PDB file of C-alpha atoms in Angstrom:
ATOM      1  CA  ASP A   1      -4.907   4.952   9.011  1.00 84.00           C
ATOM      2  CA  SER A   2      -1.640   4.968   6.950  1.00 86.00           C
ATOM      3  CA  GLY A   3      -0.409   1.586   6.938  1.00 93.00           C
ATOM      4  CA  VAL A   4       2.430   2.491   8.674  1.00 96.00           C
ATOM      5  CA  THR A   5       3.413   1.427  12.290  1.00 97.00           C
ATOM      6  CA  GLN A   6       5.722   2.945  13.839  1.00 97.00           C
ATOM      7  CA  THR A   7       7.378   2.144  17.437  1.00 97.00           C
ATOM      8  CA  PRO A   8       7.437   2.876  20.499  1.00 97.00           C
ATOM      9  CA  LYS A   9       5.468   6.267  19.608  1.00 96.00           C
ATOM     10  CA  HIS A  10       7.077   7.988  22.507  1.00 97.00           C
ATOM     11  CA  LEU A  11      10.736   7.824  24.035  1.00 97.00           C
ATOM     12  CA  ILE A  12      12.275   9.742  26.761  1.00 98.00           C
ATOM     13  CA  THR A  13      16.178   8.736  27.066  1.00 97.00           C
ATOM     14  CA  ALA A  14      19.699  10.468  28.655  1.00 97.00           C
ATOM     15  CA  THR A  15      22.397  12.266  27.052  1.00 97.00           C
ATOM     16  CA  GLY A  16      24.722   9.794  25.782  1.00 97.00           C
ATOM     17  CA  GLN A  17      22.357   7.117  25.355  1.00 98.00           C
ATOM     18  CA  ARG A  18      21.228   4.861  21.855  1.00 98.00           C
ATOM     19  CA  VAL A  19      17.728   4.444  21.058  1.00 98.00           C
ATOM     20  CA  THR A  20      16.630   2.736  17.769  1.00 98.00           C
ATOM     21  CA  LEU A  21      13.040   3.775  16.034  1.00 98.00           C
ATOM     22  CA  ARG A  22      11.670   0.502  13.836  1.00 98.00           C
ATOM     23  CA  CYS A  23       9.253   1.390  11.181  1.00 98.00           C
ATOM     24  CA  SER A  24       6.838  -1.058   9.278  1.00 98.00           C
ATOM     25  CA  PRO A  25       5.888   0.400   5.873  1.00 96.00           C
ATOM     26  CA  ARG A  26       2.393  -0.288   4.453  1.00 95.00           C
ATOM     27  CA  SER A  27       2.473  -3.663   2.338  1.00 94.00           C
ATOM     28  CA  GLY A  28       3.871  -3.925  -0.466  1.00 90.00           C
ATOM     29  CA  ASP A  29       5.313  -0.564  -0.368  1.00 94.00           C
ATOM     30  CA  LEU A  30       9.296  -1.480  -0.930  1.00 93.00           C
ATOM     31  CA  SER A  31      10.780   2.344  -0.370  1.00 93.00           C
ATOM     32  CA  VAL A  32      11.396   3.521   2.939  1.00 95.00           C
ATOM     33  CA  TYR A  33      12.069   7.279   4.379  1.00 95.00           C
ATOM     34  CA  TRP A  34      12.838   8.611   7.748  1.00 97.00           C
ATOM     35  CA  TYR A  35      11.796  12.133   8.636  1.00 97.00           C
ATOM     36  CA  GLN A  36      13.028  14.392  10.687  1.00 97.00           C
ATOM     37  CA  GLN A  37      10.278  16.808  12.516  1.00 97.00           C
ATOM     38  CA  SER A  38      11.918  19.632  15.128  1.00 94.00           C
ATOM     39  CA  LEU A  39      11.192  23.232  15.822  1.00 87.00           C
ATOM     40  CA  ASP A  40      13.694  24.452  15.020  1.00 86.00           C
ATOM     41  CA  GLN A  41      14.565  22.972  11.591  1.00 86.00           C
ATOM     42  CA  GLY A  42      10.966  21.811  10.574  1.00 91.00           C
ATOM     43  CA  LEU A  43      10.668  18.529   8.440  1.00 94.00           C
ATOM     44  CA  GLN A  44      13.912  17.487   7.322  1.00 94.00           C
ATOM     45  CA  PHE A  45      15.009  14.439   5.463  1.00 94.00           C
ATOM     46  CA  LEU A  46      17.377  11.511   6.756  1.00 96.00           C
ATOM     47  CA  ILE A  47      17.641   9.194   5.130  1.00 95.00           C
ATOM     48  CA  GLN A  48      15.813   6.109   2.284  1.00 94.00           C
ATOM     49  CA  TYR A  49      15.904   2.716   1.497  1.00 94.00           C
ATOM     50  CA  TYR A  50      14.690   0.995  -1.350  1.00 93.00           C
ATOM     51  CA  ASN A  51      14.153  -2.565  -1.658  1.00 93.00           C
ATOM     52  CA  GLY A  52      16.829  -3.026   1.474  1.00 94.00           C
ATOM     53  CA  GLU A  53      19.235  -0.927  -0.080  1.00 94.00           C
ATOM     54  CA  GLU A  54      20.518   2.998   0.969  1.00 94.00           C
ATOM     55  CA  ARG A  55      18.845   5.245  -2.060  1.00 91.00           C
ATOM     56  CA  ALA A  56      19.195   8.493  -0.839  1.00 90.00           C
ATOM     57  CA  LYS A  57      20.833  10.895   2.619  1.00 92.00           C
ATOM     58  CA  GLY A  58      19.700  13.809   3.955  1.00 91.00           C
ATOM     59  CA  ASN A  59      20.934  15.870   7.524  1.00 84.00           C
ATOM     60  CA  ILE A  60      21.722  12.750   9.119  1.00 93.00           C
ATOM     61  CA  LEU A  61      24.175  13.481  11.478  1.00 94.00           C
ATOM     62  CA  GLU A  62      27.143  10.491  11.787  1.00 95.00           C
ATOM     63  CA  ARG A  63      25.659   9.399  15.334  1.00 97.00           C
ATOM     64  CA  PHE A  64      22.945   8.257  13.407  1.00 97.00           C
ATOM     65  CA  SER A  65      22.261   5.157  10.787  1.00 96.00           C
ATOM     66  CA  ALA A  66      19.546   3.846   9.507  1.00 97.00           C
ATOM     67  CA  GLN A  67      18.794  -0.336   7.821  1.00 97.00           C
ATOM     68  CA  GLN A  68      16.521  -1.847   6.061  1.00 97.00           C
ATOM     69  CA  PHE A  69      16.166  -5.825   6.490  1.00 96.00           C
ATOM     70  CA  PRO A  70      14.776  -8.309   4.384  1.00 95.00           C
ATOM     71  CA  ASP A  71      11.046  -8.516   5.071  1.00 95.00           C
ATOM     72  CA  LEU A  72      11.042  -4.276   4.382  1.00 96.00           C
ATOM     73  CA  HIS A  73      10.551  -2.994   7.922  1.00 97.00           C
ATOM     74  CA  SER A  74      13.856  -0.763   8.622  1.00 98.00           C
ATOM     75  CA  GLU A  75      15.651   0.876  11.629  1.00 98.00           C
ATOM     76  CA  LEU A  76      17.044   4.225  13.099  1.00 98.00           C
ATOM     77  CA  ASN A  77      19.720   4.165  15.545  1.00 98.00           C
ATOM     78  CA  LEU A  78      20.447   7.387  17.007  1.00 98.00           C
ATOM     79  CA  SER A  79      23.515   6.680  19.083  1.00 97.00           C
ATOM     80  CA  SER A  80      25.027   9.201  21.782  1.00 97.00           C
ATOM     81  CA  LEU A  81      22.243  10.993  22.046  1.00 98.00           C
ATOM     82  CA  GLU A  82      22.125  15.366  22.507  1.00 97.00           C
ATOM     83  CA  LEU A  83      19.190  17.262  24.025  1.00 96.00           C
ATOM     84  CA  GLY A  84      18.483  18.648  20.272  1.00 95.00           C
ATOM     85  CA  ASP A  85      18.257  14.978  19.383  1.00 97.00           C
ATOM     86  CA  SER A  86      14.601  15.261  21.066  1.00 97.00           C
ATOM     87  CA  ALA A  87      12.293  15.415  17.842  1.00 97.00           C
ATOM     88  CA  LEU A  88       9.350  13.744  16.097  1.00 97.00           C
ATOM     89  CA  TYR A  89      10.172  10.704  13.839  1.00 98.00           C
ATOM     90  CA  PHE A  90       8.674   9.530  10.704  1.00 98.00           C
ATOM     91  CA  CYS A  91       8.800   7.133   9.140  1.00 97.00           C
ATOM     92  CA  ALA A  92       6.851   7.290   5.799  1.00 96.00           C
ATOM     93  CA  SER A  93       6.545   4.632   2.815  1.00 95.00           C
ATOM     94  CA  SER A  94       5.972   4.219  -1.057  1.00 92.00           C
ATOM     95  CA  PRO A  95       5.404   1.696  -3.663  1.00 87.00           C
ATOM     96  CA  GLU A  96       8.115   2.862  -6.014  1.00 77.00           C
ATOM     97  CA  LEU A  97      10.931   5.865  -6.545  1.00 70.00           C
ATOM     98  CA  ALA A  98       8.275   7.939  -9.011  1.00 70.00           C
ATOM     99  CA  ASN A  99       7.954  10.969  -8.004  1.00 65.00           C
ATOM    100  CA  TYR A 100       4.071  11.008  -8.638  1.00 74.00           C
ATOM    101  CA  ASN A 101       4.244   7.982  -5.500  1.00 79.00           C
ATOM    102  CA  GLU A 102       2.423  10.084  -2.489  1.00 86.00           C
ATOM    103  CA  GLN A 103       4.310   9.102   0.525  1.00 91.00           C
ATOM    104  CA  PHE A 104       2.017   7.754   3.717  1.00 93.00           C
ATOM    105  CA  PHE A 105       3.507   8.826   6.543  1.00 95.00           C
ATOM    106  CA  GLY A 106       3.562   7.051  10.123  1.00 96.00           C
ATOM    107  CA  PRO A 107       2.338   7.382  13.313  1.00 95.00           C
ATOM    108  CA  GLY A 108       5.834   8.838  14.249  1.00 97.00           C
ATOM    109  CA  THR A 109       7.781   8.441  17.181  1.00 98.00           C
ATOM    110  CA  ARG A 110       8.189  11.111  19.727  1.00 97.00           C
ATOM    111  CA  LEU A 111      12.045  11.133  21.269  1.00 98.00           C
ATOM    112  CA  THR A 112      12.455  13.572  24.516  1.00 97.00           C
ATOM    113  CA  VAL A 113      16.419  13.326  25.749  1.00 97.00           C
ATOM    114  CA  LEU A 114      16.467  14.418  29.197  1.00 96.00           C
TER     115      LEU A 114
ATOM    116  CA  ALA B   1      17.687  22.815  -5.382  1.00 77.00           C
ATOM    117  CA  GLN B   2      13.519  21.924  -5.058  1.00 86.00           C
ATOM    118  CA  LYS B   3      12.695  24.784  -2.064  1.00 93.00           C
ATOM    119  CA  VAL B   4       9.154  25.040  -0.633  1.00 96.00           C
ATOM    120  CA  THR B   5       8.353  28.258   0.422  1.00 97.00           C
ATOM    121  CA  GLN B   6       4.362  28.666   2.819  1.00 97.00           C
ATOM    122  CA  ALA B   7       5.067  32.412   4.586  1.00 96.00           C
ATOM    123  CA  GLN B   8       1.856  31.868   6.104  1.00 97.00           C
ATOM    124  CA  THR B   9       3.433  31.087   9.682  1.00 96.00           C
ATOM    125  CA  GLU B  10      -0.171  30.893  11.286  1.00 97.00           C
ATOM    126  CA  ILE B  11      -3.971  31.372  10.185  1.00 97.00           C
ATOM    127  CA  SER B  12      -6.565  32.127  12.496  1.00 97.00           C
ATOM    128  CA  VAL B  13     -10.078  32.517  11.106  1.00 97.00           C
ATOM    129  CA  VAL B  14     -13.089  31.995  12.194  1.00 97.00           C
ATOM    130  CA  GLU B  15     -15.765  28.761  11.730  1.00 97.00           C
ATOM    131  CA  LYS B  16     -17.540  29.310   8.555  1.00 97.00           C
ATOM    132  CA  GLU B  17     -15.113  31.665   6.986  1.00 97.00           C
ATOM    133  CA  ASP B  18     -13.001  30.881   3.990  1.00 97.00           C
ATOM    134  CA  VAL B  19      -9.049  30.573   3.784  1.00 97.00           C
ATOM    135  CA  THR B  20      -6.544  29.967   1.447  1.00 97.00           C
ATOM    136  CA  LEU B  21      -2.815  28.796   2.550  1.00 97.00           C
ATOM    137  CA  ASP B  22      -0.459  29.645  -0.344  1.00 97.00           C
ATOM    138  CA  CYS B  23       2.247  27.409  -1.088  1.00 97.00           C
ATOM    139  CA  VAL B  24       5.103  28.635  -3.630  1.00 97.00           C
ATOM    140  CA  TYR B  25       7.594  26.442  -5.024  1.00 96.00           C
ATOM    141  CA  GLU B  26      11.235  26.736  -7.144  1.00 94.00           C
ATOM    142  CA  THR B  27      12.295  23.445  -9.141  1.00 91.00           C
ATOM    143  CA  ARG B  28      13.986  23.120 -12.255  1.00 88.00           C
ATOM    144  CA  ASP B  29      12.972  19.908 -13.021  1.00 86.00           C
ATOM    145  CA  THR B  30       9.953  20.004 -16.157  1.00 85.00           C
ATOM    146  CA  THR B  31       7.750  17.965 -14.888  1.00 85.00           C
ATOM    147  CA  TYR B  32       6.959  17.448 -11.240  1.00 88.00           C
ATOM    148  CA  TYR B  33       4.346  16.521  -8.786  1.00 88.00           C
ATOM    149  CA  LEU B  34       3.453  19.037  -5.697  1.00 91.00           C
ATOM    150  CA  PHE B  35       1.615  17.932  -2.296  1.00 93.00           C
ATOM    151  CA  TRP B  36      -0.097  18.911   0.674  1.00 96.00           C
ATOM    152  CA  TYR B  37      -0.154  17.340   3.885  1.00 96.00           C
ATOM    153  CA  LYS B  38      -2.253  18.073   7.177  1.00 97.00           C
ATOM    154  CA  GLN B  39      -0.763  17.648  10.101  1.00 96.00           C
ATOM    155  CA  PRO B  40      -3.910  17.374  13.347  1.00 95.00           C
ATOM    156  CA  PRO B  41      -3.116  18.380  16.849  1.00 93.00           C
ATOM    157  CA  SER B  42      -2.740  14.534  17.502  1.00 91.00           C
ATOM    158  CA  GLY B  43       1.063  14.743  14.910  1.00 91.00           C
ATOM    159  CA  GLU B  44       0.534  12.232  12.835  1.00 93.00           C
ATOM    160  CA  LEU B  45       1.171  13.452   8.723  1.00 95.00           C
ATOM    161  CA  VAL B  46      -2.188  12.673   6.318  1.00 94.00           C
ATOM    162  CA  PHE B  47      -1.804  13.115   2.436  1.00 92.00           C
ATOM    163  CA  LEU B  48      -4.039  15.309   1.013  1.00 93.00           C
ATOM    164  CA  ILE B  49      -3.670  16.050  -2.462  1.00 90.00           C
ATOM    165  CA  ARG B  50      -1.006  15.234  -5.555  1.00 89.00           C
ATOM    166  CA  ARG B  51      -0.970  17.239  -8.111  1.00 88.00           C
ATOM    167  CA  ASN B  52       0.836  16.737 -11.869  1.00 86.00           C
ATOM    168  CA  SER B  53       2.720  19.901 -13.342  1.00 85.00           C
ATOM    169  CA  PHE B  54       0.922  19.649 -16.662  1.00 82.00           C
ATOM    170  CA  ASP B  55      -2.614  19.598 -15.236  1.00 79.00           C
ATOM    171  CA  GLU B  56      -3.750  23.048 -14.717  1.00 77.00           C
ATOM    172  CA  GLN B  57      -7.169  22.759 -13.819  1.00 80.00           C
ATOM    173  CA  ASN B  58      -7.987  23.352 -10.552  1.00 82.00           C
ATOM    174  CA  GLU B  59      -8.984  20.834  -7.963  1.00 83.00           C
ATOM    175  CA  ILE B  60     -11.879  20.506  -5.709  1.00 84.00           C
ATOM    176  CA  SER B  61     -12.991  17.980  -2.524  1.00 86.00           C
ATOM    177  CA  GLY B  62     -16.100  18.709  -0.788  1.00 91.00           C
ATOM    178  CA  ARG B  63     -14.355  21.415   0.841  1.00 93.00           C
ATOM    179  CA  TYR B  64     -10.931  21.791  -0.100  1.00 94.00           C
ATOM    180  CA  SER B  65     -10.808  22.956  -3.335  1.00 92.00           C
ATOM    181  CA  TRP B  66      -6.718  23.339  -4.642  1.00 91.00           C
ATOM    182  CA  ASN B  67      -5.088  26.109  -7.249  1.00 91.00           C
ATOM    183  CA  PHE B  68      -2.293  25.347  -9.225  1.00 90.00           C
ATOM    184  CA  GLN B  69      -0.371  28.367 -11.420  1.00 90.00           C
ATOM    185  CA  LYS B  70       2.789  26.768 -12.792  1.00 88.00           C
ATOM    186  CA  SER B  71       3.165  30.002 -14.490  1.00 90.00           C
ATOM    187  CA  THR B  72       3.593  32.030 -10.995  1.00 93.00           C
ATOM    188  CA  SER B  73       4.839  28.499  -9.906  1.00 93.00           C
ATOM    189  CA  SER B  74       1.901  28.446  -7.207  1.00 94.00           C
ATOM    190  CA  PHE B  75       0.246  25.875  -5.149  1.00 94.00           C
ATOM    191  CA  ASN B  76      -2.662  26.890  -3.589  1.00 95.00           C
ATOM    192  CA  PHE B  77      -4.501  25.349  -1.162  1.00 95.00           C
ATOM    193  CA  THR B  78      -8.070  26.831  -0.069  1.00 95.00           C
ATOM    194  CA  ILE B  79     -10.201  25.712   2.474  1.00 96.00           C
ATOM    195  CA  THR B  80     -14.488  26.421   1.906  1.00 96.00           C
ATOM    196  CA  ALA B  81     -16.441  26.651   4.688  1.00 97.00           C
ATOM    197  CA  SER B  82     -13.980  25.751   7.915  1.00 97.00           C
ATOM    198  CA  GLN B  83     -14.832  23.781  10.396  1.00 97.00           C
ATOM    199  CA  VAL B  84     -12.836  23.570  13.946  1.00 97.00           C
ATOM    200  CA  VAL B  85     -11.993  20.174  12.992  1.00 96.00           C
ATOM    201  CA  ASP B  86      -9.777  21.871   9.684  1.00 97.00           C
ATOM    202  CA  SER B  87      -7.120  23.354  12.533  1.00 97.00           C
ATOM    203  CA  ALA B  88      -4.028  21.790  12.510  1.00 98.00           C
ATOM    204  CA  VAL B  89      -0.594  22.629  10.614  1.00 97.00           C
ATOM    205  CA  TYR B  90      -0.336  22.210   6.646  1.00 98.00           C
ATOM    206  CA  PHE B  91       2.306  21.753   4.725  1.00 97.00           C
ATOM    207  CA  CYS B  92       3.217  21.817   0.970  1.00 97.00           C
ATOM    208  CA  ALA B  93       5.869  19.758  -0.741  1.00 95.00           C
ATOM    209  CA  LEU B  94       7.675  18.898  -3.751  1.00 92.00           C
ATOM    210  CA  PRO B  95      10.131  15.609  -4.412  1.00 88.00           C
ATOM    211  CA  THR B  96      13.484  16.370  -4.919  1.00 83.00           C
ATOM    212  CA  SER B  97      14.928  15.584  -8.856  1.00 76.00           C
ATOM    213  CA  GLY B  98      17.071  12.710  -7.857  1.00 70.00           C
ATOM    214  CA  SER B  99      16.237   9.044  -7.774  1.00 67.00           C
ATOM    215  CA  ALA B 100      14.792   9.220  -3.821  1.00 68.00           C
ATOM    216  CA  ARG B 101      12.428  11.506  -4.245  1.00 81.00           C
ATOM    217  CA  GLN B 102      12.395  12.442  -1.038  1.00 87.00           C
ATOM    218  CA  LEU B 103       9.834  15.303   0.133  1.00 91.00           C
ATOM    219  CA  THR B 104      11.139  19.022   0.650  1.00 93.00           C
ATOM    220  CA  PHE B 105       8.724  20.338   2.807  1.00 95.00           C
ATOM    221  CA  GLY B 106       7.582  23.930   3.492  1.00 96.00           C
ATOM    222  CA  SER B 107       7.815  25.287   6.603  1.00 96.00           C
ATOM    223  CA  GLY B 108       3.964  24.202   6.841  1.00 97.00           C
ATOM    224  CA  THR B 109       0.980  26.924   7.928  1.00 97.00           C
ATOM    225  CA  GLN B 110      -0.549  26.772  10.951  1.00 97.00           C
ATOM    226  CA  LEU B 111      -4.504  27.036  10.708  1.00 98.00           C
ATOM    227  CA  THR B 112      -6.525  28.247  13.501  1.00 98.00           C
ATOM    228  CA  VAL B 113     -10.680  27.868  13.364  1.00 97.00           C
ATOM    229  CA  LEU B 114     -12.270  29.851  15.423  1.00 97.00           C
ATOM    230  CA  PRO B 115     -15.806  28.532  17.186  1.00 95.00           C
TER     231      PRO B 115
END
């Protein structure tokens, strides 16, 4: 158990809908990362927050957004969903931004868009 | 830009065989860290090891060992006496140079250990 929690574990929805994925980092970790894992794109970085502030954006679509709350949990919002958004979405946390910090991953949310 | 290449898409071995998973990376940083993660069939990503670029000593942890060679930009992972429970996808990863330090992952190697 990494100490990072993600809910829900599975999500099935229809095209055009909006969903929210939730992540609670390990106790004390200030940095939260979101990654998407799909068969064709592999593991790709989406967005990162540090202590409530957005610090970096990767290959995140404009239909997707995220935020980190004062209690450090984070939410990833996906809207106008398309079939291609079906993927495993991971949240990871680390204590700081140093490159020696390993990131601890949550169990993921498997999103299926029908 | 950072890049991680895992050329072996799939490897299949019989239990008790040794197996080496290759990882080649590109970075402009002079000091950096490298990571290996395991993704078992259950889907979670499990941290295995972190190595820094200024320590090229091989690391051994039980049946796992890692060989880091800066001269060839490689960070290979060997499992000795493989077991069925080692079956998983293994990812090599490199933090970016930017302040966020997000990970750039290789495409992963699917290891299947047959009984």
